[in-house]
PDB file of C-alpha atoms in Angstrom:
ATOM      1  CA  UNK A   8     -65.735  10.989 180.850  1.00  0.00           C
ATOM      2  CA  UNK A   9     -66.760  10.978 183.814  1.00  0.00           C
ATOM      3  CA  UNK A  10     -68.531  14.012 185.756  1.00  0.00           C
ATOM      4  CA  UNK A  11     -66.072  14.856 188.126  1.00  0.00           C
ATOM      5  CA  UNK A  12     -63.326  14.444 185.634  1.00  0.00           C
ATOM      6  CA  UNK A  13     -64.916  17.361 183.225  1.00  0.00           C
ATOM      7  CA  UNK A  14     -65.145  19.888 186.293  1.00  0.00           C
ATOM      8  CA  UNK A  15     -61.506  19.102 186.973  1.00  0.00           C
ATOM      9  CA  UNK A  16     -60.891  19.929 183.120  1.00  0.00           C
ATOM     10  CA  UNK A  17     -62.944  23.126 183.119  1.00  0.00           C
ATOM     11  CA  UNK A  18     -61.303  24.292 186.516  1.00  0.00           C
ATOM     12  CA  UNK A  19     -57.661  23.685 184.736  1.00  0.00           C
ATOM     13  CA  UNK A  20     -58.577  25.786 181.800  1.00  0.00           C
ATOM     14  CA  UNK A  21     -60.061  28.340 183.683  1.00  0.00           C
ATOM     15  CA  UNK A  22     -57.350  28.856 186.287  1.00  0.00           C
ATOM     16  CA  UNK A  23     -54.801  30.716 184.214  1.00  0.00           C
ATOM     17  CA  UNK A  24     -57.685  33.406 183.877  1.00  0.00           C
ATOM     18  CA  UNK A  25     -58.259  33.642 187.333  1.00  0.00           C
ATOM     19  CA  UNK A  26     -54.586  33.875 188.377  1.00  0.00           C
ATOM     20  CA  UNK A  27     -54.386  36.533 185.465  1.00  0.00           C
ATOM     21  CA  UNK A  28     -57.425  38.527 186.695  1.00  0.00           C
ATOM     22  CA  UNK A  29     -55.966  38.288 190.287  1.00  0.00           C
ATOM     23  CA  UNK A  30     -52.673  39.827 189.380  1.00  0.00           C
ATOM     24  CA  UNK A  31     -54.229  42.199 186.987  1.00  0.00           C
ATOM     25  CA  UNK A  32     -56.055  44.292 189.796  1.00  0.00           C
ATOM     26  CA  UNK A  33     -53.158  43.951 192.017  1.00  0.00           C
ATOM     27  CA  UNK A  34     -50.974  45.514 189.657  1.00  0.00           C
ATOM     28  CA  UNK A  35     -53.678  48.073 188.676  1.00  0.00           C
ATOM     29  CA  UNK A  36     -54.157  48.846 192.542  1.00  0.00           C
ATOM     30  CA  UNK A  37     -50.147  48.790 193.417  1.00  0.00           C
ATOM     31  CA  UNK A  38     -50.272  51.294 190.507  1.00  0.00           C
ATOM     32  CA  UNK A  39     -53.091  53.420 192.163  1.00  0.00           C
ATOM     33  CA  UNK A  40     -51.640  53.744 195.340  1.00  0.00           C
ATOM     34  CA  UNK A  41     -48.217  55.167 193.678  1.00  0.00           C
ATOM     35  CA  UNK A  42     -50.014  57.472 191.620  1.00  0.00           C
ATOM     36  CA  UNK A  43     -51.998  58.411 194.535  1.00  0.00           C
ATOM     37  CA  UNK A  44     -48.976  58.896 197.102  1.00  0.00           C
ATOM     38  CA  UNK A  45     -47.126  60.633 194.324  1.00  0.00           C
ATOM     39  CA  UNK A  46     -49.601  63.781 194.569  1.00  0.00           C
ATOM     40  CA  UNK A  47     -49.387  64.421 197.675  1.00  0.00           C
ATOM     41  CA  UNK A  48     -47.270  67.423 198.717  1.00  0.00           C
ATOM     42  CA  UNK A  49     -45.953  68.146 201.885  1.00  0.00           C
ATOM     43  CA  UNK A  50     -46.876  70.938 203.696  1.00  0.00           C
ATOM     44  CA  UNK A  51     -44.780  74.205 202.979  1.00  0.00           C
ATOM     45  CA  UNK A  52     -43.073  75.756 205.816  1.00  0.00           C
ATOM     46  CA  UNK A  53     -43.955  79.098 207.047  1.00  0.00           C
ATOM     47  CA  UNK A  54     -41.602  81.699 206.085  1.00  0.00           C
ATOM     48  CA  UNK A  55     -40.724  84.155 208.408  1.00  0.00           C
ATOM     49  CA  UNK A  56     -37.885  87.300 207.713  1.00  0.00           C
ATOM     50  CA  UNK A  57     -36.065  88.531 210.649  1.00  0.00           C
ATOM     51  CA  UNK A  58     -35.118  92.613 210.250  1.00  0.00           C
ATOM     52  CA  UNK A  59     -32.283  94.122 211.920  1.00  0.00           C
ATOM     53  CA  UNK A  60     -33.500  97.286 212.660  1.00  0.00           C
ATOM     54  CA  UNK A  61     -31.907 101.022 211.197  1.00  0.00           C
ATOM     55  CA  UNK A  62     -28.635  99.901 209.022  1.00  0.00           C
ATOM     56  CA  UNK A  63     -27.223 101.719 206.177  1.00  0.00           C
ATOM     57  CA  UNK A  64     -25.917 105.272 207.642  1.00  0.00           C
ATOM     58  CA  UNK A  65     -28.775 105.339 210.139  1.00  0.00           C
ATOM     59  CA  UNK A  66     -27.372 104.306 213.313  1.00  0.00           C
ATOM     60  CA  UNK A  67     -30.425 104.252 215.079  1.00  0.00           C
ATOM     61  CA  UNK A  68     -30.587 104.736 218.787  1.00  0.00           C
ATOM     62  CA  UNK A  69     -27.210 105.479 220.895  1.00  0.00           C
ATOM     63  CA  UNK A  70     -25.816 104.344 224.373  1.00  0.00           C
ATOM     64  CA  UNK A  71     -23.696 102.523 226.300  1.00  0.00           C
ATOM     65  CA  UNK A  72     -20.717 102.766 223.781  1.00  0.00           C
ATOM     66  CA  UNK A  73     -22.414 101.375 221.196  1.00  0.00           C
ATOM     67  CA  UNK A  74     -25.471 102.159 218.501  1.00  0.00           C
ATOM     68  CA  UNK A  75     -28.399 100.020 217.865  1.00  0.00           C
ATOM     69  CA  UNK A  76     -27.923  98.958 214.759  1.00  0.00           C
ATOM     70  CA  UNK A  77     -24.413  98.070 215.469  1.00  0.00           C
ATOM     71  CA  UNK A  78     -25.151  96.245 218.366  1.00  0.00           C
ATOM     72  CA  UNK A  79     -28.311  94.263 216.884  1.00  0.00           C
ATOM     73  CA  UNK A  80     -25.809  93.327 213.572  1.00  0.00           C
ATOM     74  CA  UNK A  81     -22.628  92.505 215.733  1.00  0.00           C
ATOM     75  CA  UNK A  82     -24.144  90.436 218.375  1.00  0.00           C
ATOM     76  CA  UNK A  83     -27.637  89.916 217.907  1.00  0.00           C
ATOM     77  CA  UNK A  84     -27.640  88.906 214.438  1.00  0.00           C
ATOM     78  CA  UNK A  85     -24.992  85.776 215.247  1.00  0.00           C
ATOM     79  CA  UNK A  86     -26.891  84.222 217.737  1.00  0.00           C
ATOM     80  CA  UNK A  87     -30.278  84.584 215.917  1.00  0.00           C
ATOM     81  CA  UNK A  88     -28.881  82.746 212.588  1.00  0.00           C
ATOM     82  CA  UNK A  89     -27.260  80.165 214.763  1.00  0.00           C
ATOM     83  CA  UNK A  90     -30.736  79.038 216.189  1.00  0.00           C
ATOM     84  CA  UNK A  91     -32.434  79.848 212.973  1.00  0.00           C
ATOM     85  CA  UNK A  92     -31.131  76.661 211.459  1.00  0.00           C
ATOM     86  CA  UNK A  93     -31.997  74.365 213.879  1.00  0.00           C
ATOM     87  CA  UNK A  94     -36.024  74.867 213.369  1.00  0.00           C
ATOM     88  CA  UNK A  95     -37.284  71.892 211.989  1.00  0.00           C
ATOM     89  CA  UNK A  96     -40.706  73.288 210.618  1.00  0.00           C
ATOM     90  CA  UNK A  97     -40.516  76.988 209.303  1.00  0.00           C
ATOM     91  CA  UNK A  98     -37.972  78.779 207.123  1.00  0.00           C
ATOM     92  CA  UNK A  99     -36.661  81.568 208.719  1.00  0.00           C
ATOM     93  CA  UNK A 100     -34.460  84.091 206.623  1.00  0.00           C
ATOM     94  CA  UNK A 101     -33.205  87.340 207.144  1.00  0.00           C
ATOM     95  CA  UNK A 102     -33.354  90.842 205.634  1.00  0.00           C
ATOM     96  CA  UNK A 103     -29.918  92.254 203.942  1.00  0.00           C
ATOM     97  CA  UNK A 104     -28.147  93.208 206.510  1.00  0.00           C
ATOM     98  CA  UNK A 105     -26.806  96.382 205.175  1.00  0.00           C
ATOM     99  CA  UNK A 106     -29.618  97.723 204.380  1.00  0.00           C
ATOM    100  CA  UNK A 107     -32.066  99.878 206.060  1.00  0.00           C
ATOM    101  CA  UNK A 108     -35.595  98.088 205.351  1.00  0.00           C
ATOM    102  CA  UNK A 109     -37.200 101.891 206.164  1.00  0.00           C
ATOM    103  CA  UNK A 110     -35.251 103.399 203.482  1.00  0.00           C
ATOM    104  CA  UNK A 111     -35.872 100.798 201.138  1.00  0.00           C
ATOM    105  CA  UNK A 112     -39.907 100.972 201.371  1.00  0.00           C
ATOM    106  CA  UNK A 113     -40.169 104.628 201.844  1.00  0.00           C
ATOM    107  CA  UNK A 114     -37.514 105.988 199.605  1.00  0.00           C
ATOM    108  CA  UNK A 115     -36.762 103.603 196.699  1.00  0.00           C
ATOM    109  CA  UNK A 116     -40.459 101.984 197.220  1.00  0.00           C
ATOM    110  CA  UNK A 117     -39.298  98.124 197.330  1.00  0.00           C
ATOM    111  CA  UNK A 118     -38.004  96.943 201.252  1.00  0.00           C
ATOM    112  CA  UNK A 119     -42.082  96.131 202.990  1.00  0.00           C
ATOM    113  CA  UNK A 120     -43.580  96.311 199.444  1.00  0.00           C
ATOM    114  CA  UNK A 121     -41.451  93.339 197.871  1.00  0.00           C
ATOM    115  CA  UNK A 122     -42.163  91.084 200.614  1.00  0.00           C
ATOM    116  CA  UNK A 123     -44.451  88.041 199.826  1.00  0.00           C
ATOM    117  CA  UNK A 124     -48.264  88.895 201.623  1.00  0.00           C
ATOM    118  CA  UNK A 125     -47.641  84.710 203.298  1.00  0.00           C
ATOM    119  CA  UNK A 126     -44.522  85.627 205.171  1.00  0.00           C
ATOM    120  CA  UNK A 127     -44.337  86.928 208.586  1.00  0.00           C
ATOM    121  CA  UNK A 128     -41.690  89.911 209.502  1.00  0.00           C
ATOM    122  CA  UNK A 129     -40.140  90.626 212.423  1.00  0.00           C
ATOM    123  CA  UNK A 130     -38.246  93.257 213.395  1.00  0.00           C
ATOM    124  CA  UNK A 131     -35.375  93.746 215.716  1.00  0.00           C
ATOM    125  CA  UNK A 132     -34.806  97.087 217.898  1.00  0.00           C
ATOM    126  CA  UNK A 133     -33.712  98.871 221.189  1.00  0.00           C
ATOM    127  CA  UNK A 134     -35.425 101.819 222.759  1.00  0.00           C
ATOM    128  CA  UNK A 135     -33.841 104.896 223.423  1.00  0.00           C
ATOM    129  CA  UNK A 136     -34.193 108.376 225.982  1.00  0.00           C
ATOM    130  CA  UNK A 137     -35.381 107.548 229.687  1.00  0.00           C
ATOM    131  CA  UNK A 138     -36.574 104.163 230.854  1.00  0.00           C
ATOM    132  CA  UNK A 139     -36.413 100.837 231.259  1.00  0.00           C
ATOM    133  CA  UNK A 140     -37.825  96.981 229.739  1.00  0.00           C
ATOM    134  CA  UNK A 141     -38.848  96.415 226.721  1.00  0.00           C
ATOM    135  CA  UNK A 142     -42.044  95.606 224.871  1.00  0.00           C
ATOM    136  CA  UNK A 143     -43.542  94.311 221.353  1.00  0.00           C
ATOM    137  CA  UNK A 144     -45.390  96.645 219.221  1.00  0.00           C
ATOM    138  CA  UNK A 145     -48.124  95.049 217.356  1.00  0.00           C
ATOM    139  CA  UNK A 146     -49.955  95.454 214.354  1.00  0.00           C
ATOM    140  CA  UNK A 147     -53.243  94.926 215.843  1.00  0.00           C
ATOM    141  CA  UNK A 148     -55.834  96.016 219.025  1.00  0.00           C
ATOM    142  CA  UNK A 149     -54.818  92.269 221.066  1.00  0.00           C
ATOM    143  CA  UNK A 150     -51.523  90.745 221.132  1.00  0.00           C
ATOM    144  CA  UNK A 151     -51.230  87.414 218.744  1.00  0.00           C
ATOM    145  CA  UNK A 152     -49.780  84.031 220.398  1.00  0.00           C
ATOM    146  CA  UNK A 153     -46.437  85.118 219.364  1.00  0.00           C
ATOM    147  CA  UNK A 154     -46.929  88.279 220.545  1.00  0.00           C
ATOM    148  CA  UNK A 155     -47.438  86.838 223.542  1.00  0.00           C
ATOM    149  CA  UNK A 156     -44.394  84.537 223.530  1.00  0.00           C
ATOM    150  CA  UNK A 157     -42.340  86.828 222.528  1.00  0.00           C
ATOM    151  CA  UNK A 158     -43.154  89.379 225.397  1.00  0.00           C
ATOM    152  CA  UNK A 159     -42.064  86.215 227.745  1.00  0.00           C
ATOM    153  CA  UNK A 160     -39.064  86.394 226.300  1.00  0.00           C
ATOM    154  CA  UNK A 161     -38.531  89.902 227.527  1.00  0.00           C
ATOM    155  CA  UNK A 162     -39.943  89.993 231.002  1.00  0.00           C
ATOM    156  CA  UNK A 163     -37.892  86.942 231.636  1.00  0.00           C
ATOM    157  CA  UNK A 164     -34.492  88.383 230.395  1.00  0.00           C
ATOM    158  CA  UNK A 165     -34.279  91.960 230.506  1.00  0.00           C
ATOM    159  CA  UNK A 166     -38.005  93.141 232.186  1.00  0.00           C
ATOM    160  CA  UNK A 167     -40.901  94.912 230.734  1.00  0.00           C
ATOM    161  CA  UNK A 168     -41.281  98.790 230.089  1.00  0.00           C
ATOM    162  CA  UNK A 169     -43.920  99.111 232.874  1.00  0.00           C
ATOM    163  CA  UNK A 170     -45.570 101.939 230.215  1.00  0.00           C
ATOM    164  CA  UNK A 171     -46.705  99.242 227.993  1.00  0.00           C
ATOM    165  CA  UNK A 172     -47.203  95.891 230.152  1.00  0.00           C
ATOM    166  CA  UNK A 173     -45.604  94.080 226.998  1.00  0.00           C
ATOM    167  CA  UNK A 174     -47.505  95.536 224.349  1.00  0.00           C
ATOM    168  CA  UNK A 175     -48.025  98.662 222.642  1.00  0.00           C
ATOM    169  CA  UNK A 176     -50.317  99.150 219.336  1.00  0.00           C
ATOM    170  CA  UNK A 177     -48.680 101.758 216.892  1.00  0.00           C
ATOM    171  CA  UNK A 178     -50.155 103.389 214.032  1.00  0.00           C
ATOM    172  CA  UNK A 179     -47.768 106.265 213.218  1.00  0.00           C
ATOM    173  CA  UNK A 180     -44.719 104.136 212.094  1.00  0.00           C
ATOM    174  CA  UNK A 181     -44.618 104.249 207.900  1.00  0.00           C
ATOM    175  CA  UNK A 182     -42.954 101.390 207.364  1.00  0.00           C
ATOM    176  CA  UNK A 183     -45.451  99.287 209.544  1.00  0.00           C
ATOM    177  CA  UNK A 184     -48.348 100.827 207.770  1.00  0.00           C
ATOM    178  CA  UNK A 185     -46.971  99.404 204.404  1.00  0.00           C
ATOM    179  CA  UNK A 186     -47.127  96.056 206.007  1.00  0.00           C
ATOM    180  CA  UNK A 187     -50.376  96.570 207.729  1.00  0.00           C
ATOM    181  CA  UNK A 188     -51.891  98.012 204.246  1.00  0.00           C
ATOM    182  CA  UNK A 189     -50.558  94.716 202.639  1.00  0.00           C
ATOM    183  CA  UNK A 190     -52.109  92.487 205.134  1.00  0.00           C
ATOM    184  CA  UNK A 191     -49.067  91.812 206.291  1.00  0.00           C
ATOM    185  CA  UNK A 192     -48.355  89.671 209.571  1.00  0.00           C
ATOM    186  CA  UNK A 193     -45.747  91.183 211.723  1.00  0.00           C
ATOM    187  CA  UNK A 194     -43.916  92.176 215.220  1.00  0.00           C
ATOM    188  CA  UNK A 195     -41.594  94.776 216.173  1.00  0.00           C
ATOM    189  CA  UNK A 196     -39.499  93.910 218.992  1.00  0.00           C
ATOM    190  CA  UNK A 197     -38.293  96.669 221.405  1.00  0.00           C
ATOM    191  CA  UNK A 198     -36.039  94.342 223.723  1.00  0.00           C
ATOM    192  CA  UNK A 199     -35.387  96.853 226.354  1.00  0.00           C
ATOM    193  CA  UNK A 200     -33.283 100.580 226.442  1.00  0.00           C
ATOM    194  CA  UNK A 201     -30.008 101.052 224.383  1.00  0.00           C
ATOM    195  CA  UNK A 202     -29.767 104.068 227.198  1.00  0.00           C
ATOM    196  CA  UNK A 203     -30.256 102.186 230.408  1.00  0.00           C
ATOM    197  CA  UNK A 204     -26.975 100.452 231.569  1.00  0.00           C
ATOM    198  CA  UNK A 205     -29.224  97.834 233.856  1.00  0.00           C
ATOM    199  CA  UNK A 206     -31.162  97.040 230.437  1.00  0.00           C
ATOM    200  CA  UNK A 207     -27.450  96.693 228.336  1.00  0.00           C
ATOM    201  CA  UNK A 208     -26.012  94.715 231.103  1.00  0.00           C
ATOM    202  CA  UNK A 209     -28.867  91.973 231.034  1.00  0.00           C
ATOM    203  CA  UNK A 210     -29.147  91.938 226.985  1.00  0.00           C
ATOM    204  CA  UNK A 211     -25.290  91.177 226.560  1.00  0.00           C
ATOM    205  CA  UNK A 212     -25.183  88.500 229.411  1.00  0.00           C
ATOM    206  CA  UNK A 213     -28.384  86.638 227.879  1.00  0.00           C
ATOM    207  CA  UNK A 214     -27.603  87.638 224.047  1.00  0.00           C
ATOM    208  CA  UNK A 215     -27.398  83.697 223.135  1.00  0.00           C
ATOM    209  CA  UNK A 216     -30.541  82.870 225.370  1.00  0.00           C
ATOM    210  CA  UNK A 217     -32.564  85.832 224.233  1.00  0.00           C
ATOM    211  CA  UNK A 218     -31.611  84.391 220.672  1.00  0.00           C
ATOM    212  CA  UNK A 219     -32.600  81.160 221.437  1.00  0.00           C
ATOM    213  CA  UNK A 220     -35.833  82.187 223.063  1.00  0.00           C
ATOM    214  CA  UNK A 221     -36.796  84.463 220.599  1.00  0.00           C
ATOM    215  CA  UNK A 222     -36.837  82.222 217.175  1.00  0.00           C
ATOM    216  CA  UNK A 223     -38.525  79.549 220.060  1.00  0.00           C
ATOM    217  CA  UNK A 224     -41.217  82.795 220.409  1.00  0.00           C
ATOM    218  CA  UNK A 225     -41.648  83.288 216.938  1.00  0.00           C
ATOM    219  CA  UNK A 226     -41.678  79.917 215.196  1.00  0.00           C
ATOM    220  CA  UNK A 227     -43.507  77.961 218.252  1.00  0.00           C
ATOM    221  CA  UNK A 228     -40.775  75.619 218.069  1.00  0.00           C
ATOM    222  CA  UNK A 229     -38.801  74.121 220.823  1.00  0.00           C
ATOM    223  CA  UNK A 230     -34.791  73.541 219.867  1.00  0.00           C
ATOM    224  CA  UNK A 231     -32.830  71.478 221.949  1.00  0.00           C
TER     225      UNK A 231
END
């Protein structure tokens, strides 16, 4: 046999090995990269609980023919779940509604002290005796991002309580204190005086775009 002939031989016999080799660490790759792509988690969303403010006998806050924690359930409330579920990139939920989440973490010791230490409150309100605007109260020294947002939201619709220029840091109200002891991320939202009929007037024009604007202001998330 001739030289050339026995290489052609030995490269027959050999080539089922080589094909089988070949396919062998594709397979074993393909196999990898499915393992691989199979760990990977996607990124939770951040959770953030909305809180109607008072609830549960305490009306809060009275004025213009209405209370605030009537007001904030009956029209605020609506619009603020509405835009709530078009957010693509947080989960935003919201605290019973009929109950007072004051009463519940200073009386029967759950409300601020069964909320998870990762999620983000805010909470709804409406100031009461003489003046005008609103403001946010935060829980610390400077004003967060969304502190910051949110305070747009206010001067743009309704005005800003010219006592506070948008921002007030509180360290007398219990219930924020639970949150602030838990390390606890949070913002209280005074949108403007339950007492002043200018205030009223603006807040139940805008209710849908203060809604709107507002889970915008919190979750840094545009909706269409």
């Amino acid at each position: 046999m001739k030289q050339w002939q026995k290489w052609i031989s030995l490269s027959l016999l050999l080539l089922p090995l080589t094909v089988g080799s070949v396919f062998t660490t594709t397979a074993q790759a393909k196999a990898t990269t499915t393992t691989a792509a199979k760990t990977v988690k996607p990124k939770a969303k951040h959770h953030y609980l909305l809180v109607m403010g008072h609830g549960a006998g305490d009306g809060g806050a009275q004025g213009n023919g209405t209370n605030e924690a009537r007001f904030l359930r009956q029209h605020l409330l609506p619009q603020l779940k509405k835009y709530a579920k078009q957010v693509k990139g947080s989960r935003v939920t919201f605290y019973n509604p009929k109950h007072n989440i004051v009463r519940d973490t200073l009386v029967f010791h759950k409300g601020s002290y069964k909320i998870n230490k990762k999620t983000t409150v805010i909470m709804f309100h409406l100031d009461a005796a003489g003046g005008h605007g609103g403001h946010v109260i935060i829980h610390k020294r400077k004003p967060t991002a969304r502190d910051k947002r949110l305070a747009k939201v206010i001067k743009k619709y309704v005005g800003l309580n010219p006592g506070y220029r948008g921002y007030s840091f509180r360290t007398n109200l219990r219930n924020c204190n639970v949150l602030r002891r838990r390390g606890i991320d949070y913002s209280l939202i005074e949108t403007g005086f339950i007492t002043n009929k200018h205030d009223m007037k603006h807040i139940r024009k805008n209710i849908s775009k203060i809604a709107k604007a507002d889970i915008e202001a919190i979750t840094n998330e545009k909706i269409k």
